[in-house]
Coordinates of C-alpha atoms and ligand atoms in Angstrom, one line a residue:
M13 CA 0.0 0.0 0.0
V14 CA 1.6 3.3 -1.1
L15 CA 0.5 6.9 -0.6
N16 CA 1.0 9.1 -3.7
C17 CA 0.6 12.7 -4.7
N18 CA 1.0 13.9 -8.3
N19 CA 2.3 17.3 -7.0
N20 CA 5.8 17.4 -5.6
Q21 CA 4.7 17.1 -2.0
V22 CA 7.7 18.6 -0.1
T23 CA 8.9 22.0 -0.7
D24 CA 12.0 23.2 1.2
P25 CA 12.8 19.9 2.9
E26 CA 15.5 21.6 5.0
R27 CA 12.8 23.5 6.9
A28 CA 10.1 20.8 6.7
I29 CA 8.2 18.9 9.5
G30 CA 5.6 16.3 8.6
V31 CA 2.5 16.0 10.6
F32 CA -0.4 13.6 10.2
D33 CA -3.8 12.5 11.6
S34 CA -6.8 10.7 10.3
G35 CA -8.5 14.0 9.6
L36 CA -9.0 17.5 11.1
G37 CA -7.9 16.7 14.6
G38 CA -4.1 17.1 14.1
L39 CA -4.7 20.7 13.0
S40 CA -5.0 21.4 16.7
V41 CA -1.2 20.7 16.9
V42 CA -0.5 22.5 13.6
R43 CA -2.3 25.6 15.1
E44 CA 0.1 25.6 18.0
L45 CA 3.1 25.0 15.7
L46 CA 2.1 28.0 13.7
A47 CA 1.6 30.0 16.9
L48 CA 5.2 29.2 18.0
G49 CA 6.3 30.8 14.8
A50 CA 9.6 29.0 14.5
G51 CA 9.7 29.4 10.7
R52 CA 9.2 25.8 9.8
H53 CA 7.5 24.5 6.7
I54 CA 4.7 22.2 8.0
H55 CA 3.4 19.5 5.7
Y56 CA 0.1 18.1 7.1
L57 CA -1.6 14.9 5.8
A58 CA -5.2 14.2 6.8
D59 CA -6.0 10.6 5.9
Q60 CA -9.7 11.4 5.7
C61 CA -10.6 8.5 3.4
H62 CA -9.7 6.2 6.2
A63 CA -11.2 8.2 9.1
P64 CA -12.0 7.4 11.8
Y65 CA -8.8 5.5 12.9
G66 CA -9.9 4.9 16.4
V67 CA -12.3 2.0 15.6
Q68 CA -9.8 0.2 13.4
S69 CA -7.5 -2.7 14.3
M70 CA -4.0 -1.9 15.5
E71 CA -2.5 -3.7 12.5
T72 CA -4.5 -1.6 10.1
I73 CA -3.7 1.7 11.8
L74 CA 0.0 0.7 11.8
A75 CA 0.0 -0.1 8.1
W76 CA -1.5 3.3 7.2
S77 CA 0.8 5.1 9.6
K78 CA 3.8 3.4 8.1
A79 CA 2.8 4.2 4.5
I80 CA 2.2 7.9 5.4
S81 CA 5.6 8.0 7.2
E82 CA 7.3 6.5 4.0
W83 CA 5.6 9.2 2.0
F84 CA 7.1 11.9 4.1
I85 CA 10.5 10.2 4.2
R86 CA 10.5 10.0 0.4
G87 CA 10.2 13.8 0.5
K88 CA 13.3 13.9 2.8
I89 CA 11.4 14.9 5.9
K90 CA 13.4 14.1 9.0
V91 CA 10.8 14.9 11.7
I92 CA 7.3 13.4 11.7
V93 CA 4.6 14.2 14.3
L94 CA 1.9 11.7 14.9
A95 CA -0.7 14.3 15.7
C96 CA -3.1 11.4 16.4
N97 CA -3.3 9.5 19.7
S98 CA -4.7 6.4 17.9
A99 CA -1.8 6.3 15.4
S100 CA 0.6 6.8 18.3
A101 CA -1.0 3.9 20.1
A102 CA -0.7 1.6 17.2
A103 CA 2.5 2.7 15.5
L104 CA 4.8 5.0 17.4
Y105 CA 7.2 2.3 18.9
S106 CA 7.2 0.3 15.7
L107 CA 8.0 3.3 13.4
R108 CA 10.9 4.4 15.7
E109 CA 12.3 0.9 15.3
Q110 CA 11.8 0.6 11.5
F111 CA 13.1 4.1 10.7
P112 CA 15.9 4.9 13.2
A113 CA 17.2 7.9 11.1
V114 CA 13.8 9.6 11.4
H115 CA 12.6 11.5 14.5
F116 CA 9.0 10.6 15.4
V117 CA 7.0 12.7 17.9
G118 CA 4.0 10.9 19.3
M119 CA 1.1 11.5 21.6
E120 CA 0.0 9.9 24.8
P121 CA -2.8 10.7 27.2
A122 CA -1.6 13.5 29.6
V123 CA -2.1 11.5 32.8
K124 CA 0.9 12.9 34.6
P125 CA -0.2 16.6 34.8
A126 CA -3.8 15.5 35.4
V127 CA -2.8 13.4 38.4
A128 CA -0.6 16.2 39.8
A129 CA -3.4 18.7 39.5
S130 CA -6.3 16.5 40.8
K131 CA -7.8 17.3 44.2
T132 CA -10.4 14.5 44.1
G133 CA -8.0 11.7 43.1
R134 CA -10.2 11.0 40.1
V135 CA -9.3 11.9 36.5
A136 CA -10.8 10.8 33.2
V137 CA -9.2 10.1 29.8
L138 CA -11.5 10.9 26.8
A139 CA -10.1 9.1 23.8
T140 CA -10.8 6.5 21.1
A141 CA -11.0 2.8 21.7
A142 CA -7.6 2.3 19.9
T143 CA -5.8 4.8 22.2
L144 CA -7.2 3.2 25.3
A145 CA -6.1 -0.3 24.1
G146 CA -2.6 0.9 23.2
G147 CA 0.9 0.5 24.7
P148 CA 1.5 4.3 25.4
Y149 CA -1.7 4.5 27.5
K150 CA -0.8 1.4 29.5
K151 CA 2.7 2.8 30.1
V152 CA 1.5 6.2 31.3
L153 CA -0.9 4.5 33.7
R154 CA 1.9 2.3 35.1
D155 CA 4.3 5.3 35.4
H156 CA 2.0 8.1 36.5
A157 CA -1.3 7.1 37.9
N158 CA 0.3 7.2 41.3
G159 CA -2.7 5.8 43.2
C160 CA -5.2 8.2 41.5
Q161 CA -8.3 6.6 39.9
V162 CA -7.9 7.1 36.1
I163 CA -11.2 6.5 34.3
P164 CA -11.0 5.6 30.6
R165 CA -13.9 6.8 28.4
A166 CA -14.1 6.0 24.7
C167 CA -16.1 8.6 22.9
P168 CA -17.0 6.9 19.6
K169 CA -19.2 9.7 18.3
W170 CA -16.9 12.7 19.0
V171 CA -14.6 12.4 16.0
D172 CA -17.6 12.6 13.7
L173 CA -18.9 15.7 15.5
V174 CA -15.7 17.4 14.3
E175 CA -15.4 15.9 10.9
N176 CA -19.1 16.3 10.0
P177 CA -20.4 19.0 12.3
P178 CA -24.2 18.8 12.8
E179 CA -26.3 21.7 11.8
S180 CA -27.4 22.4 15.3
P181 CA -24.9 23.1 18.1
E182 CA -27.4 21.7 20.5
E183 CA -26.6 18.2 19.1
V184 CA -23.0 18.6 20.0
L185 CA -23.8 19.9 23.4
T186 CA -26.2 17.0 24.1
E187 CA -23.6 14.4 23.0
V188 CA -20.8 16.0 25.0
K189 CA -23.0 16.3 28.1
S190 CA -24.0 12.6 27.9
V191 CA -20.3 11.7 28.4
V192 CA -19.1 14.4 30.7
A193 CA -21.9 15.0 33.1
P194 CA -21.7 11.4 34.7
L195 CA -17.9 11.8 35.1
L196 CA -18.4 15.1 36.9
A197 CA -21.1 13.5 39.1
D198 CA -18.5 10.8 39.9
G199 CA -16.1 13.5 41.3
V200 CA -13.7 13.7 38.3
D201 CA -11.9 17.0 38.4
Q202 CA -9.5 16.6 35.4
L203 CA -10.6 15.7 31.9
I204 CA -7.7 14.6 29.6
L205 CA -8.2 15.1 25.9
G206 CA -6.8 11.9 24.5
C207 CA -7.8 12.5 20.9
T208 CA -6.6 15.5 18.9
H209 CA -10.1 16.0 17.4
F210 CA -11.4 16.7 20.8
S211 CA -9.4 19.9 21.0
F212 CA -12.0 21.4 18.7
L213 CA -14.7 20.5 21.2
K214 CA -12.9 22.0 24.1
N215 CA -15.2 25.1 24.5
V216 CA -18.2 22.9 24.6
I217 CA -16.6 20.5 27.1
Q218 CA -15.6 23.5 29.3
S219 CA -19.1 24.9 29.2
V220 CA -20.5 21.5 30.4
C221 CA -17.8 21.5 33.2
Q222 CA -18.9 24.9 34.5
G223 CA -15.6 25.2 36.4
N224 CA -16.0 21.9 38.2
A225 CA -13.2 20.2 36.1
T226 CA -10.2 21.3 34.2
V227 CA -9.8 20.2 30.6
I228 CA -6.2 19.2 29.7
D229 CA -5.3 19.6 26.1
P230 CA -1.8 18.4 25.2
A231 CA -1.6 20.2 21.8
V232 CA 0.7 23.0 23.0
A233 CA 3.0 20.6 24.8
V234 CA 3.3 18.4 21.7
A235 CA 4.0 21.3 19.5
R236 CA 6.8 22.5 21.8
Q237 CA 8.2 19.0 21.9
A238 CA 8.1 18.8 18.1
E239 CA 10.1 22.1 17.9
R240 CA 12.7 20.8 20.4
I241 CA 13.1 17.6 18.3
A242 CA 13.2 19.6 15.1
D243 CA 16.1 21.7 16.5
T244 CA 17.9 18.6 17.6
A245 CA 17.4 17.0 14.1
G246 CA 18.9 20.1 12.4
V247 CA 15.7 21.2 10.7
H248 CA 16.2 24.9 9.8
R249 CA 14.2 27.8 11.2
G250 CA 13.7 31.0 9.3
G251 CA 11.2 33.1 7.5
R252 CA 7.5 32.8 8.1
S253 CA 6.1 29.6 9.3
D254 CA 4.1 28.1 6.5
C255 CA 1.8 25.1 5.9
R256 CA 0.8 22.8 3.1
L257 CA -2.2 20.6 3.6
F258 CA -2.9 17.3 1.9
T259 CA -6.0 15.1 2.3
T260 CA -6.9 11.6 1.0
G261 CA -10.5 12.9 1.1
D262 CA -12.3 15.8 -0.5
A263 CA -9.8 18.7 -1.0
A264 CA -12.4 21.5 -1.3
R265 CA -14.3 20.4 1.8
F266 CA -11.0 20.1 3.7
E267 CA -10.0 23.6 2.6
G268 CA -13.1 25.1 4.1
H269 CA -12.9 23.2 7.4
S270 CA -9.2 23.8 7.8
Q271 CA -9.6 27.5 7.2
S272 CA -12.2 27.8 9.9
L273 CA -10.2 25.7 12.4
L274 CA -6.8 27.4 11.8
G275 CA -8.2 30.9 11.2
Q276 CA -6.1 31.2 8.0
S277 CA -6.1 29.6 4.6
F278 CA -3.4 27.3 3.2
P279 CA -3.2 25.4 -0.2
V280 CA -4.8 21.9 -0.1
K281 CA -3.8 19.1 -2.4
T282 CA -5.1 15.6 -2.8
A283 CA -3.0 12.5 -2.0
R284 CA -4.0 9.1 -3.3
W285 CA -3.7 5.6 -1.9
D286 CA -2.5 3.0 -4.5
G287 CA -2.4 -0.8 -4.1
Ligands
DGL318 N1 -7.5 12.4 16.1 C1 -7.1 11.1 16.2 C2 -6.7 10.7 17.6 O1 -6.1 11.5 18.3 C3 -7.9 10.0 15.4 C4 -9.3 9.9 15.8 C5 -10.0 8.9 14.8 O2 -9.8 9.0 13.6 O3 -10.6 8.0 15.3 O4 -6.9 9.6 18.1

């Protein structure tokens, strides 16, 4: 299985960072990378024809993540950010082993800061089924739960709320409430966003919390980590930070959505799966 794009996908590889997700979610990390303004050239791939990842088998997510990484590597990109908790769960360790010359930045649920901040000793991880089944989540639980009760909650409808927003905001609120209200009633005071799509639901989640729980979004921390790794890897800084967007789905639709989520417009091209 090979990912292709007719257009020369990587411009200025010396300044380039690759970022990918199943769809719009990873733009939450791109938004923070742009805000850091380090003058990188961000290439973002949204594998929308395969979204959602979080309900797929680990083997399938690994195969897609590997092919996307190979696509970036063919363009001479040295730093690849898995702006997707599900892909990180399925593929991060394996990609690091298979491509030792490439620097992979992955995501894991932010259990450590949540446990440190919790006063009730109860925190919840909102994520996909794949993330909650994966090695990185098991590892952070082992290393950082520290006697705190960590409640995993798969939210199977939430990715779709971002990819295909319903006409009425009431629908989003009702769905978010149905997951978050019982957690608050259980004394949870920290909600960890364990899926990058959920960053774009943060305002709604916060409105349901009414100050009774803190929402922890790792996007800023991951963007900073990516910048540190890019510096270590010798990726150049300079000029204005810039972005090129690729989707395996509908480019026109992605352009509209990405513009409203990023607050600025970038060119979008289509990438195609072969084989
Ligand atoms: N945004 C991704 C994540 O962080 C993928 C969600 C999905 O496609 O199911 O897990």
